[in-house]
Coordinates of C-alpha atoms in Angstrom, one line a residue:
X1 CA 52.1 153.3 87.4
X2 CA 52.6 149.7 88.2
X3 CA 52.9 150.9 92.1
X4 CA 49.1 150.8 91.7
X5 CA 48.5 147.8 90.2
X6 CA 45.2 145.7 92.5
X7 CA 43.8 142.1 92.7
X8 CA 41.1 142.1 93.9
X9 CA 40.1 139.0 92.1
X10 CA 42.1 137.3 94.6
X11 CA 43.6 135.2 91.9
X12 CA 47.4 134.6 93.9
X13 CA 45.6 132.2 96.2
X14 CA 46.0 129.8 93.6
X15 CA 49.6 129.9 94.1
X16 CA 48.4 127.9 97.5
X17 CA 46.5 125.2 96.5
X18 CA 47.5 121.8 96.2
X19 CA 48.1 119.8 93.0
X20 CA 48.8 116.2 92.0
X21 CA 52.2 115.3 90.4
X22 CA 52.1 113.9 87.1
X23 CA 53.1 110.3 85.9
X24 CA 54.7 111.3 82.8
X25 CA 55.6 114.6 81.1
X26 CA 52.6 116.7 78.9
X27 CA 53.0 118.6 76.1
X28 CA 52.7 123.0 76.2
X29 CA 51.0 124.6 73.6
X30 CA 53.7 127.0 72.6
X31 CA 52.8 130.6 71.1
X32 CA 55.5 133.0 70.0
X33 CA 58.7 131.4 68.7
X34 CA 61.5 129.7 70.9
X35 CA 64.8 130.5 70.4
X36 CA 66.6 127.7 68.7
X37 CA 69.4 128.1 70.6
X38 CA 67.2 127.2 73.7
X39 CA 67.9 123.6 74.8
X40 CA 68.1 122.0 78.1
X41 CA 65.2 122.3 80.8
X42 CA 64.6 124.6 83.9
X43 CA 64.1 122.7 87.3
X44 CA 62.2 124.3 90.2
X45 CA 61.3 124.0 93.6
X46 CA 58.1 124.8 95.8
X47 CA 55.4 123.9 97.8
X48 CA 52.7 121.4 96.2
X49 CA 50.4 119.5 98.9
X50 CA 49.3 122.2 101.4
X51 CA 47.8 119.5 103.9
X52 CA 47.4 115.9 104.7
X53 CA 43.9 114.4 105.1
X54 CA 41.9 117.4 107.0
X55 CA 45.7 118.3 108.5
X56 CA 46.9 121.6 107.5
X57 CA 50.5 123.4 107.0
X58 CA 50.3 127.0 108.5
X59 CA 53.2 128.5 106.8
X60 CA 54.5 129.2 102.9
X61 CA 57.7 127.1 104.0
X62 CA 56.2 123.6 105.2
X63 CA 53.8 122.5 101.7
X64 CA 55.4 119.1 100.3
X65 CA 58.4 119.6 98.2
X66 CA 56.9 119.4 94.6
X67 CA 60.2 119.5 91.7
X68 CA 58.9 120.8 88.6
X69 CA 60.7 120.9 84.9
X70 CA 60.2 122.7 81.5
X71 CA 62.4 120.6 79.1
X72 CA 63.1 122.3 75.4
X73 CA 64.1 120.2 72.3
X74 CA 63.6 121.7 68.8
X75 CA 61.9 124.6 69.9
X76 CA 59.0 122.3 71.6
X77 CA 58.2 122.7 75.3
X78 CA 57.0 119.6 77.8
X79 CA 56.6 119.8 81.6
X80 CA 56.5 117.5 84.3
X81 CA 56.2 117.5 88.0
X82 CA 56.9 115.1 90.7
X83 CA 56.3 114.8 94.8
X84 CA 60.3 114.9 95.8
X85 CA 60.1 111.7 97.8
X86 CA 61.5 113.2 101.0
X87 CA 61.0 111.1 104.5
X88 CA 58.6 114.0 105.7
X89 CA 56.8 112.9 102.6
X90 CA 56.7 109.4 102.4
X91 CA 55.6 108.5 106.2
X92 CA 53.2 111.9 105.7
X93 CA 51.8 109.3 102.7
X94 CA 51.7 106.4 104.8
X95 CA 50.2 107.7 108.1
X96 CA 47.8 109.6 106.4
X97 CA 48.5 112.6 108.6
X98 CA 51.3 115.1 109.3
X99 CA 54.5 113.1 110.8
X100 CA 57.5 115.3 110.8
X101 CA 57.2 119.3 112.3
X102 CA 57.7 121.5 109.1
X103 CA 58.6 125.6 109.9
X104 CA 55.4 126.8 110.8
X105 CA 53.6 123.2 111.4
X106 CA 54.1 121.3 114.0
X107 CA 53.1 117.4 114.0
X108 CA 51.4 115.6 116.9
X109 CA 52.8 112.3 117.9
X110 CA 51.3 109.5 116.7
X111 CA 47.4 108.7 118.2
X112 CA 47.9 105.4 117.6
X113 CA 51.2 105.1 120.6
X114 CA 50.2 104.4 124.1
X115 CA 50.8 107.1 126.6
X116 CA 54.5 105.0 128.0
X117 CA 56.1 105.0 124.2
X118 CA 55.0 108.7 123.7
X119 CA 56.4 109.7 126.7
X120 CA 59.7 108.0 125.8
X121 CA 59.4 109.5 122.1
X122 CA 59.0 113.6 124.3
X123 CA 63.3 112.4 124.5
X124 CA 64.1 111.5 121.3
X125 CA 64.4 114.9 120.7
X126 CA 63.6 117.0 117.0
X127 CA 63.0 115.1 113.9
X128 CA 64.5 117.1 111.8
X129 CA 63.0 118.0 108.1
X130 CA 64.2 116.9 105.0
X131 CA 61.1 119.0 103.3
X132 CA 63.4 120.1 100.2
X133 CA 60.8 122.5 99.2
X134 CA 63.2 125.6 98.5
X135 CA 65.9 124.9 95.8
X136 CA 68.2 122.3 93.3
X137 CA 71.8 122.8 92.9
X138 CA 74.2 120.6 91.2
X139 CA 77.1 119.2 92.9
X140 CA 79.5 117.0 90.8
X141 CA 77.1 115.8 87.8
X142 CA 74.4 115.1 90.7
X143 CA 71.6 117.9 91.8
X144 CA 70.4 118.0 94.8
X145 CA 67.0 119.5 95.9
X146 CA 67.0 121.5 99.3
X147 CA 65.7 123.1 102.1
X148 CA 67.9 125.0 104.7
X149 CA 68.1 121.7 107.5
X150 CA 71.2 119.5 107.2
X151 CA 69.2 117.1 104.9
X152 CA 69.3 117.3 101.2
X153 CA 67.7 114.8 98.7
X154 CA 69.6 114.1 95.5
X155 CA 67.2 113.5 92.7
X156 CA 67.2 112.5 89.0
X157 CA 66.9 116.0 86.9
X158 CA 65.5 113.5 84.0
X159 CA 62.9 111.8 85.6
X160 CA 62.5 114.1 88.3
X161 CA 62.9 110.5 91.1
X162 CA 64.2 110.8 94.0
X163 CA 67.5 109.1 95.0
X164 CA 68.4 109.3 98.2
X165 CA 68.4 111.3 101.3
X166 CA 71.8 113.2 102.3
X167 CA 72.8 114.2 105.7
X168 CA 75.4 116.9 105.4
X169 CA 75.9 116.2 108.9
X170 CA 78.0 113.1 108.5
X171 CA 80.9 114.7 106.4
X172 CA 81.1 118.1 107.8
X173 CA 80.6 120.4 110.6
X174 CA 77.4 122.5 110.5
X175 CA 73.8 122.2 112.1
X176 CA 72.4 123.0 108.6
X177 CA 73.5 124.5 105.4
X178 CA 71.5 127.1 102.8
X179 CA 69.5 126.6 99.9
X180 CA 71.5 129.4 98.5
X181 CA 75.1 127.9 97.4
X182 CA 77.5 129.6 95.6
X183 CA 78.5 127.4 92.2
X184 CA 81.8 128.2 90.4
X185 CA 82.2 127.4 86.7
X186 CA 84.4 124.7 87.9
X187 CA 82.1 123.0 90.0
X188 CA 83.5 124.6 93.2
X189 CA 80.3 124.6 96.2
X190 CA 80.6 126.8 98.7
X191 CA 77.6 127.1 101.5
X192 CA 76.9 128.5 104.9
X193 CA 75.7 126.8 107.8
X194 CA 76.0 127.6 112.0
X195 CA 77.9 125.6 114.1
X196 CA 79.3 124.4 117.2
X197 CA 82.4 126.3 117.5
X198 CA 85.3 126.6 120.3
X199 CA 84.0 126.8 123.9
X200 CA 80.6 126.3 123.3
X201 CA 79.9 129.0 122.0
X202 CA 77.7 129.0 118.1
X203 CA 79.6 130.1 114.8
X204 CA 78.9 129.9 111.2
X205 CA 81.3 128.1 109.1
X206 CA 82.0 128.4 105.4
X207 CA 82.1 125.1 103.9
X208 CA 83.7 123.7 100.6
X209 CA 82.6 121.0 98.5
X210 CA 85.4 120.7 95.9
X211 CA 84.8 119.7 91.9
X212 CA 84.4 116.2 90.8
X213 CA 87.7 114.6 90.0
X214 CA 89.2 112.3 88.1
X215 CA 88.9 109.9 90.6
X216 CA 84.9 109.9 90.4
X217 CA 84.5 109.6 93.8
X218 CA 81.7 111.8 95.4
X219 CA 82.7 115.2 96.3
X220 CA 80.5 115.7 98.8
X221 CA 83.3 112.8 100.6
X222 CA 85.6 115.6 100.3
X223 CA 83.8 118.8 102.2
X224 CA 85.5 120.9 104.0
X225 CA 85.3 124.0 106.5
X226 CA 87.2 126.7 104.4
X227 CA 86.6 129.7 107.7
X228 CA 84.8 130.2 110.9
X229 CA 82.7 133.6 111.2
X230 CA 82.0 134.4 114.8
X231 CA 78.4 134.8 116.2
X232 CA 77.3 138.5 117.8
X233 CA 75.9 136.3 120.9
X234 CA 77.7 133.1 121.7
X235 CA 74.0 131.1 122.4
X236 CA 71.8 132.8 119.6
X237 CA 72.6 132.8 115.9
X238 CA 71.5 134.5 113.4
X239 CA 69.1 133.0 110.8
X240 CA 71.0 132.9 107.2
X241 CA 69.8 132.4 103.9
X242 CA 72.7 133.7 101.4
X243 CA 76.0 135.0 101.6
X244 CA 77.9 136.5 99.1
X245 CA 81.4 135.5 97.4
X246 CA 83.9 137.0 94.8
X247 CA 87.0 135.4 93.6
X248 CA 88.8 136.4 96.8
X249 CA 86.6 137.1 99.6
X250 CA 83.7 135.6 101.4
X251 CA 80.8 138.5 102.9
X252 CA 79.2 137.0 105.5
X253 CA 75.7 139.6 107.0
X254 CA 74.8 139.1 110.3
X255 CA 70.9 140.5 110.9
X256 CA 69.1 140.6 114.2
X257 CA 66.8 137.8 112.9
X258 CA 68.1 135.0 116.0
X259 CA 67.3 131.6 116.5
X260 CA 67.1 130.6 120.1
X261 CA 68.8 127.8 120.8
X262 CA 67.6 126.8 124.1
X263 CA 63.9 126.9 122.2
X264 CA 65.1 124.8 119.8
X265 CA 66.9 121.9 121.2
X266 CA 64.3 122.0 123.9
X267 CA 61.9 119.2 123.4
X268 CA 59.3 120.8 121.1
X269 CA 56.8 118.1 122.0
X270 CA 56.5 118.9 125.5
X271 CA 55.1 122.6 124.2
X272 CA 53.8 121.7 120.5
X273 CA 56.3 124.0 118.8
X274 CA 57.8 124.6 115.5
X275 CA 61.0 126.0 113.9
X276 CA 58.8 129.7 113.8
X277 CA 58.6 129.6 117.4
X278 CA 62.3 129.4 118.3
X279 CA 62.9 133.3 116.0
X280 CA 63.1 136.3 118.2
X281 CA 65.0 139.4 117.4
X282 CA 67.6 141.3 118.8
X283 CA 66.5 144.8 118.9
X284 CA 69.7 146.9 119.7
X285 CA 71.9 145.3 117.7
X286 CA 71.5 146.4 114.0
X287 CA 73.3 144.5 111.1
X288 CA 76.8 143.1 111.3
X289 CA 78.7 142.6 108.5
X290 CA 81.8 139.9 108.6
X291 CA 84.1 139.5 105.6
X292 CA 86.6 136.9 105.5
X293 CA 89.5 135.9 102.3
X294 CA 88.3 132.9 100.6
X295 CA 91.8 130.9 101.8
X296 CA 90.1 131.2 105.2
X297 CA 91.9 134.6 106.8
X298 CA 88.8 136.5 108.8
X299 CA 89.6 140.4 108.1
X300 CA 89.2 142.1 111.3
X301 CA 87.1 144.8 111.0
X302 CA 83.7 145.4 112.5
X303 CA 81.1 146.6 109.8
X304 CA 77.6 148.2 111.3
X305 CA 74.6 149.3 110.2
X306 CA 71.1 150.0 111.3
X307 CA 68.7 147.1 111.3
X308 CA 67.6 144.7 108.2
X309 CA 66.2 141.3 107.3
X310 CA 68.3 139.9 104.6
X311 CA 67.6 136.7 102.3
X312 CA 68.9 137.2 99.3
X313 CA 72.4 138.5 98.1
X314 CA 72.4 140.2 94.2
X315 CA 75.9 140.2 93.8
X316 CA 78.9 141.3 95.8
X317 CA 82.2 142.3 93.5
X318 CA 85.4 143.6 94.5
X319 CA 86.5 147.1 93.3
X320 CA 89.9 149.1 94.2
X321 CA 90.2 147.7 97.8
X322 CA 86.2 148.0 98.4
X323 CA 84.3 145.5 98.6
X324 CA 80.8 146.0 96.8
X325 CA 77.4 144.1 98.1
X326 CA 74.6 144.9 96.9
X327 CA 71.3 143.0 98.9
X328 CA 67.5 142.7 99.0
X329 CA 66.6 144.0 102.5
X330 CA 63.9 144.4 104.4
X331 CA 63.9 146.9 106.7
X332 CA 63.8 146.6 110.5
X333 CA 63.8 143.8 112.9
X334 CA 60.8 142.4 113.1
X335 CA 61.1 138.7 110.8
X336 CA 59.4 139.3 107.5
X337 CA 58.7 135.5 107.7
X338 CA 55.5 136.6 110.5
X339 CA 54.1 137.4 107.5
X340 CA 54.3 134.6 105.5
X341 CA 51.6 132.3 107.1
X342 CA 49.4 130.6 104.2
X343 CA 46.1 132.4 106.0
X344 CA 47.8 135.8 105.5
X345 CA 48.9 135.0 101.6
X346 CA 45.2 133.7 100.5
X347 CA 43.4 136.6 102.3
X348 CA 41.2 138.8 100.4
X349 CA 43.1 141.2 98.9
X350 CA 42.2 144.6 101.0
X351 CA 43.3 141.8 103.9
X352 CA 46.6 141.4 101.8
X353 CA 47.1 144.9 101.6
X354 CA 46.4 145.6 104.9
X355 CA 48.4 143.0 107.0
X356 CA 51.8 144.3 104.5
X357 CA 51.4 148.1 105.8
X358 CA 52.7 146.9 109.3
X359 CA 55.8 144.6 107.8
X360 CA 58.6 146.0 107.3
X361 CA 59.6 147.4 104.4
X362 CA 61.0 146.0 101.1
X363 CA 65.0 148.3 99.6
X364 CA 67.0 147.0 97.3
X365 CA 70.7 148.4 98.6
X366 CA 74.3 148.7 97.6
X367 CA 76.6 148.6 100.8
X368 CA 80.7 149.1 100.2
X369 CA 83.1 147.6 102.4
X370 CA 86.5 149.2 103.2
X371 CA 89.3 146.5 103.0
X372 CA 91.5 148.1 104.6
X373 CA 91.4 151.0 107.6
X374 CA 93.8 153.4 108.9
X375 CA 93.5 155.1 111.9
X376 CA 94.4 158.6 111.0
X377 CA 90.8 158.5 108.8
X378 CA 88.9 158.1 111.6
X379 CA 85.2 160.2 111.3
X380 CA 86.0 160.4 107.8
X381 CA 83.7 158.3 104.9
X382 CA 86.3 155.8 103.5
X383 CA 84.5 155.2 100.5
X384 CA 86.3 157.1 97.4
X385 CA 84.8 154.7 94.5
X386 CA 83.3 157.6 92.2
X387 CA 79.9 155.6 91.0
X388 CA 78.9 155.6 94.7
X389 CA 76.7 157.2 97.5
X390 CA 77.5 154.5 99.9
X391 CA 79.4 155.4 102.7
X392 CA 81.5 153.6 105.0
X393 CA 82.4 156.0 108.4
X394 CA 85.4 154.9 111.0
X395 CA 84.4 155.8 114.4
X396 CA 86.5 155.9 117.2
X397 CA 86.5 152.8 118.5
X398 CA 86.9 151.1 115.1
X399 CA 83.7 150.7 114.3
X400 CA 82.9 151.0 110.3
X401 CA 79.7 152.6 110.1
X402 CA 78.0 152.2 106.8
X403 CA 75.5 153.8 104.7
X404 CA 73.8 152.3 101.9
X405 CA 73.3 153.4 98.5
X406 CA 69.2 152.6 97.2
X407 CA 68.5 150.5 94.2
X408 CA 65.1 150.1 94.1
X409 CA 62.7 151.0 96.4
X410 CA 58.6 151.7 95.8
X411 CA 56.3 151.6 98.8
X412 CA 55.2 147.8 99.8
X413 CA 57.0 146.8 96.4
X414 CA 59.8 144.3 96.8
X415 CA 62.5 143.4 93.8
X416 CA 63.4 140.0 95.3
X417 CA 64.3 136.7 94.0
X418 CA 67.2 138.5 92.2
X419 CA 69.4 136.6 89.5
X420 CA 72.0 137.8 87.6
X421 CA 74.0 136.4 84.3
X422 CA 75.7 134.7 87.4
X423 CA 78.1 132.4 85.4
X424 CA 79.9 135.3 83.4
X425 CA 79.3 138.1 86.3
X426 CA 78.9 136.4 89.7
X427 CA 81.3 138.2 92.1
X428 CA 82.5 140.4 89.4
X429 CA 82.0 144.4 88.4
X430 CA 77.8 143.9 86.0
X431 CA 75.3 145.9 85.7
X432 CA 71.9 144.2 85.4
X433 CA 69.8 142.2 87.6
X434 CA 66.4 140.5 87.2
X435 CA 63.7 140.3 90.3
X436 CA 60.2 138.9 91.5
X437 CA 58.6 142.4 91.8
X438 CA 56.0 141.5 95.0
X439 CA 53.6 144.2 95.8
X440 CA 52.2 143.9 99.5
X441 CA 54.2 140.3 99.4
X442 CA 52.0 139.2 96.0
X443 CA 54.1 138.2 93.3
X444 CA 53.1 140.5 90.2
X445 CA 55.7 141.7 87.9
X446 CA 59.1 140.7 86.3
X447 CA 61.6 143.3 86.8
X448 CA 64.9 143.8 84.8
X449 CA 67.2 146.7 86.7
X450 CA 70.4 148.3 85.8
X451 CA 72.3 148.8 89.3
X452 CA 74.4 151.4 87.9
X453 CA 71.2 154.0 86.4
X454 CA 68.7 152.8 88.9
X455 CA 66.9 152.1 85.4
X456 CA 64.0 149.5 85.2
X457 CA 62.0 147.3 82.5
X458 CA 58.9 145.6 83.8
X459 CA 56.8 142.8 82.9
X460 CA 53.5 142.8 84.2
X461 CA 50.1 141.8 83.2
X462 CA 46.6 141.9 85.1
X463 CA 46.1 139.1 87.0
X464 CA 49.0 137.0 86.2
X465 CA 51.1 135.9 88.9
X466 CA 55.1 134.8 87.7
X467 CA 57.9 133.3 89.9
X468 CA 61.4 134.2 90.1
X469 CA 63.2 135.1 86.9
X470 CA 65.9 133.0 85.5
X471 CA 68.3 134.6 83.0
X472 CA 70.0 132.2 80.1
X473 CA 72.7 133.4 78.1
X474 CA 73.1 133.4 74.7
X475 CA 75.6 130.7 73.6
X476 CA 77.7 133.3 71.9
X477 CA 76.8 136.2 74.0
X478 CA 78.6 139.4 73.5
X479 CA 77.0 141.5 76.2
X480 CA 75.9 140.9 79.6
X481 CA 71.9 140.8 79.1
X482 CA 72.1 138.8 75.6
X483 CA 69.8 136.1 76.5
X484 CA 66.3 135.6 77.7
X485 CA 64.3 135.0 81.2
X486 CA 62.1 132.2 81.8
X487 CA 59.8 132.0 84.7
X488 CA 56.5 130.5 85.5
X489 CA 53.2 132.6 85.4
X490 CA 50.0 131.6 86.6
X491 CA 46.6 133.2 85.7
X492 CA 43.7 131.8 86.6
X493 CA 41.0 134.3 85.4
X494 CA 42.5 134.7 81.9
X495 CA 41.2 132.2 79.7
X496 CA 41.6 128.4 79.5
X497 CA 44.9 128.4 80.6
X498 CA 45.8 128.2 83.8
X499 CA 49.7 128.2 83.9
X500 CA 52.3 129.2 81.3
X501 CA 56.3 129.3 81.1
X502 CA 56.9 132.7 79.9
X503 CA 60.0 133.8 77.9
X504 CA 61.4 137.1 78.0
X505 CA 63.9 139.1 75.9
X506 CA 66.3 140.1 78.8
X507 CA 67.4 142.8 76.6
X508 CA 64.1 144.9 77.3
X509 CA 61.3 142.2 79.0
X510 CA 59.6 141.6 76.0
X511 CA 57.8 138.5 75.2
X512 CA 59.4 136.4 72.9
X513 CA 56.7 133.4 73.5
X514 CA 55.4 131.3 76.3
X515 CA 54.6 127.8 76.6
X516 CA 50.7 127.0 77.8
X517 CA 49.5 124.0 80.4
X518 CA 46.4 122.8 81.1
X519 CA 46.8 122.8 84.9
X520 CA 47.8 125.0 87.6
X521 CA 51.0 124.8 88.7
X522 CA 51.6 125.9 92.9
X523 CA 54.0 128.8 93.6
X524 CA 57.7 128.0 93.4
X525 CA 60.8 129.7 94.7
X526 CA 63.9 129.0 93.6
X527 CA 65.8 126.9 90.9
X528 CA 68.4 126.8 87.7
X529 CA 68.5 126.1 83.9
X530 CA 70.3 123.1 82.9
X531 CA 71.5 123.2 79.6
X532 CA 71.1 120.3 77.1

């Protein structure tokens, strides 16, 4: 029944709209109880200031980087918000107009330069954003908020300040890194970003930002390439947004989503261009999967399948010499982000509906990787795990063909934004994740599913738009899904009460209470729960 859930109200647009920050934290009109137990505050990400002036972004990805926080103390709720204070920010404040290009926006030089220093600026090449709009990870005791460039900004998770602009750049070999790092419970950072590699030719490299030590130095001083995945085409890489990791191996997915190089170091000035405009896709060449041990040993097999956008891994575990990853995919070709434009999101909602019929189409899968090979198997299906449809077929020429086993799949309904209890289950054998349900890209339900029965709990009410669900254990936890969700509703046409932080039982998705604010509060997309 909720696969024909409508708004026609339109209410999502207010996900788009631009807010202030606040100069101190206010107080949430809790209903329900909170959990005792639940102390610390959730941090996330998004857009917040959708233009400059009469300047507008285009895209979902280029609204000002706006950190938000729920604290909890004593069962009370406060939030706050604050503009990170990026560089894209602060000279977009002090121009009065848009200075650095974001993804889907590009800037105009400055009016105010005469036509010999705007001609010298055409070889100055890309500013590069530091728009850190997508996510906030901790490394060492700091946390850093992010986008996917090679700038990330570390900021204060009390105040919510910015302190200082980080250029990944300077202590490690990448062009950029992901929003989506992989944590370990000791502190352990791993990301992936592309790369120059040997003869010219573009990689991706796994990189390694080690604990904090005794020493206190900063560990980002200490990063380090862990292993080199090759690229399908030696000038066009493949856009990446997550990767998946287990206590022994790195899964690295290579879709046909490419970035062309030769667009992007061109001088985007000379043509008014933005990051969008340098994605094409490579039609013939489906998905490649690359899967490397974590020490830095690259396995040499060659994993295919038929075409797919990826963003975000679930989880990926290891299993009697298979490797099991299961992914939020789009599938197809064609970049899902062409659909993503801020006109497309605040249309009317038949408009909605409509432009979402031609994108391609939202699966959650279950792939299983083969460890191993042996010849004499070849046209058989090596996968011999008994929970499993997934197959994995040698061909002839060594090939590993595979065959996915569905999650979740419902016409035009995506579960995305996936999180798991990550710090007792990431890369290891669970059973439940928890997911943004989007129907025709519109964020509309919370989503609990058990991988293993295909099983699912939703949360949904009318009109009420949440973001992605974070899980929080239990302090004394006995099974995986004791805890509870939080994520951040809006709903505008319900009442005084624009925006709440809502707080599920992860057990079954029931409320247990939610925590009211006076003002509406912009889409966000990623972020964590730091405990007190």
């Amino acid at each position: 029944a909720s696969f024909r859930v409508e708004h026609p109200a339109g209410g999502y647009k207010k996900l788009f709209e631009t807010v202030e920050e606040l100069s101190s934290p206010i107080t949430a009109h809790v209903t329900g109880r909170i959990p005792t137990w639940l102390k610390g505050s959730l941090l996330r990400c998004g857009p917040g200031l959708f233009e400059v002036g009469a300047e507008p972004f285009y895209h979902l990805f280029d609204g000002q980087a706006l950190l938000h926080k729920f604290d909890f103390k004593e069962g009370h709720v406060t939030y706050h918000r604050r503009f990170v204070r990026t560089d894209a920010y602060v000279r977009a404040m002090t121009e009065k107009r848009i200075v650095i290009t974001e993804f889907g926006t590009y800037a105009y030089p400055d009016p105010c330069k005469n036509i010999f220093s705007r001609f010298f600026s055409y070889f100055k090449g890309v500013e590069v954003t530091d728009n850190a709009l997508v996510n906030v990870y901790p490394i060492g005791e700091d946390y850093y908020a992010c986008t996917e460039t090679n700038f990330i900004t570390r900021i204060n998770p009390e105040t919510l300040e910015t302190i200082k602009q980080v250029d990944l750049c300077k202590y490690v070999s990448v062009n950029g890194a992901t929003a989506h790092p992989h944590v370990e419970n000791d502190g352990t950072v791993y990301n992936i970003g592309n790369c120059f590699g040997k003869n010219f030719s573009l990689a991706y490299n796994i990189i390694r930002i080690p604990p904090l030590q005794a020493d206190r130095e900063d560990p980002i001083n200490k990063s380090e390439v862990v292993v080199q995945f090759p690229c399908s085409d030696r000038f066009k890489p493949s856009y990446v947004h997550s990767f998946g990791l287990t206590p022994n191996y790195i899964v690295f997915v290579e879709t046909p989503v490419k970035i062309n190089l030769l667009k992007f170091l061109s001088s985007w000035s000379l043509w008014g261009a933005n990051y969008m405009d340098c994605f094409e896709s490579n039609e013939t060449m489906g998905v490649w999967m690359h899967v490397a041990e974590k020490k830095g040993r690259l396995l040499n097999i060659k994993f295919r399948t038929s075409a797919f956008n990826l963003f975000h891994h679930i989880n990926t575990f290891e299993d009697n010499g298979f490797l099991i990853v299961d992914l939020c995919t789009w599938k197809g070709f064609e970049f899902v982000y062409n659909y993503l434009y801020l006109a497309n999101l605040r249309a009317n909602w038949d408009e909605v509906k409509r432009q979402a019929e031609k994108a391609p189409q939202p699966e959650a899968r279950r792939y299983v990787l083969p460890l191993s090979i042996d010849k004499a198997d070849t046209g058989k299906n090596l996968v011999t795990l008994p929970y499993t449809t997934a197959t994995a077929t040698l061909h002839s020429d060594e090939i590993v063909w595979l065959e996915p086993e569905v999650l979740f799949s419902g016409p035009r309904h995506a579960f995305e934004f996936p999180q798991i209890n990550y710090k007792k289950y990431g890369g290891k054998p669970y059973t439940y994740s928890y997911g943004l349900g989007l129907n025709h890209f519109v964020p509309d339900r919370l989503c609990k599913l058990n991988v293993k029965t295909k099983e699912t709990w939703v949360w949904q009410e009318p009109d009420s738009y949440p973001s992605e669900p974070i899980f929080v254990s239990h302090p004394d936890a006995l099974e995986e899904d004791d805890g509870v969700v939080l994520s951040i509703v809006i709903s505008p046409g319900v009442g005084p009460k624009p925006a709440y932080l809502l707080i599920l039982n992860a057990k079954d998705m029931s409320e247990v209470a939610r925590a009211e604010v006076e003002i509406n509060i912009p889409v966000t997309f990623h972020g964590l729960f730091k405990r007190a």
